[in-house]
Amino acid sequence: MKKNDCYYCKEMPNKNFCVDIGLSEPWEKGKNFKEHWHEHLQIFYVTNGNGLIRCNTKLYNLVKNDIVVVNVKEMHYLESLNDEFTFF
């Protein structure tokens, strides 16, 4: 995949373990990650609220305790559907 304006580069703490996991601050309704892709695996675990994720062309509604794995170089978008949406 060509690196372009949808490419997101994040420095990984350990270059030999390219998985991005981190607890978010609470998101308000409508907050989102613009559609993008990157060269690391990303895991989302929803801890509160409701969200929407699009991976390539498929849409998924997210609720508390859902887990989503976004593959390397997969276009994706994440949006909060209510206030207090949080995730790892």
Short mmCIF file of C-alpha atoms in Angstrom, two decimals:
data_model
loop_
_atom_site.label_atom_id
_atom_site.label_comp_id
_atom_site.label_asym_id
_atom_site.label_seq_id
_atom_site.Cartn_x
_atom_site.Cartn_y
_atom_site.Cartn_z
CA MET A 1 0.00 0.00 0.00
CA LYS A 2 1.36 3.42 -0.93
CA LYS A 3 2.08 5.81 1.90
CA ASN A 4 -0.13 8.87 1.44
CA ASP A 5 -2.25 11.28 3.46
CA CYS A 6 -4.13 8.28 4.97
CA TYR A 7 -0.88 6.80 6.33
CA TYR A 8 -0.32 7.08 10.09
CA CYS A 9 3.17 6.51 11.46
CA LYS A 10 3.55 5.77 15.15
CA GLU A 11 6.85 5.06 16.85
CA MET A 12 6.50 1.73 18.66
CA PRO A 13 8.17 1.45 22.10
CA ASN A 14 9.62 -1.92 21.06
CA LYS A 15 10.39 -2.24 17.34
CA ASN A 16 10.23 -6.05 17.66
CA PHE A 17 6.65 -5.97 19.03
CA CYS A 18 4.52 -3.91 16.65
CA VAL A 19 1.18 -3.98 18.43
CA ASP A 20 -0.52 -0.77 19.53
CA ILE A 21 -2.54 -1.02 22.78
CA GLY A 22 -3.36 1.95 25.01
CA LEU A 23 -6.24 3.23 27.14
CA SER A 24 -8.07 6.20 25.61
CA GLU A 25 -9.40 9.25 27.37
CA PRO A 26 -13.24 9.36 27.29
CA TRP A 27 -14.47 10.41 23.85
CA GLU A 28 -17.54 12.58 23.35
CA LYS A 29 -20.18 11.74 20.73
CA GLY A 30 -18.90 12.32 17.21
CA LYS A 31 -15.17 12.24 18.04
CA ASN A 32 -13.31 10.06 15.56
CA PHE A 33 -10.08 8.82 14.08
CA LYS A 34 -10.10 9.80 10.42
CA GLU A 35 -9.75 6.87 8.00
CA HIS A 36 -6.13 5.76 7.97
CA TRP A 37 -3.78 2.78 7.89
CA HIS A 38 -0.43 1.93 9.45
CA GLU A 39 2.23 -0.73 9.57
CA HIS A 40 1.41 -2.08 13.02
CA LEU A 41 -1.36 -4.32 14.35
CA GLN A 42 -3.95 -2.52 16.46
CA ILE A 43 -6.26 -4.03 19.08
CA PHE A 44 -9.31 -2.21 20.44
CA TYR A 45 -11.09 -3.39 23.60
CA VAL A 46 -14.18 -1.29 24.38
CA THR A 47 -14.42 -0.47 28.10
CA ASN A 48 -17.42 1.91 28.01
CA GLY A 49 -20.01 3.35 25.66
CA ASN A 50 -20.79 2.71 22.01
CA GLY A 51 -18.76 3.22 18.89
CA LEU A 52 -18.53 2.44 15.22
CA ILE A 53 -15.55 1.03 13.39
CA ARG A 54 -15.11 0.60 9.68
CA CYS A 55 -12.42 -1.84 8.58
CA ASN A 56 -11.91 -1.56 4.83
CA THR A 57 -15.55 -1.52 3.67
CA LYS A 58 -17.26 -3.33 6.58
CA LEU A 59 -18.99 -1.44 9.40
CA TYR A 60 -19.23 -2.80 12.94
CA ASN A 61 -21.11 -1.39 15.93
CA LEU A 62 -19.08 -1.55 19.13
CA VAL A 63 -20.33 -1.97 22.69
CA LYS A 64 -18.66 -2.55 26.05
CA ASN A 65 -16.44 -5.68 26.12
CA ASP A 66 -16.11 -5.92 22.31
CA ILE A 67 -12.66 -6.64 20.90
CA VAL A 68 -11.53 -5.62 17.41
CA VAL A 69 -8.23 -6.48 15.75
CA VAL A 70 -7.15 -4.20 12.91
CA ASN A 71 -4.59 -5.83 10.67
CA VAL A 72 -1.43 -4.27 9.34
CA LYS A 73 -2.12 -1.95 6.37
CA GLU A 74 -5.91 -2.19 6.82
CA MET A 75 -7.84 1.05 6.21
CA HIS A 76 -9.98 1.83 9.24
CA TYR A 77 -12.03 4.55 10.92
CA LEU A 78 -13.32 4.74 14.52
CA GLU A 79 -16.10 6.98 15.86
CA SER A 80 -17.81 7.50 19.22
CA LEU A 81 -21.60 7.16 19.11
CA ASN A 82 -22.13 8.60 22.61
CA ASP A 83 -20.30 10.52 25.33
CA GLU A 84 -17.86 8.60 27.55
CA PHE A 85 -16.73 6.11 24.84
CA THR A 86 -13.48 4.54 26.08
CA PHE A 87 -11.28 1.73 24.85
CA PHE A 88 -7.85 0.17 25.06
#
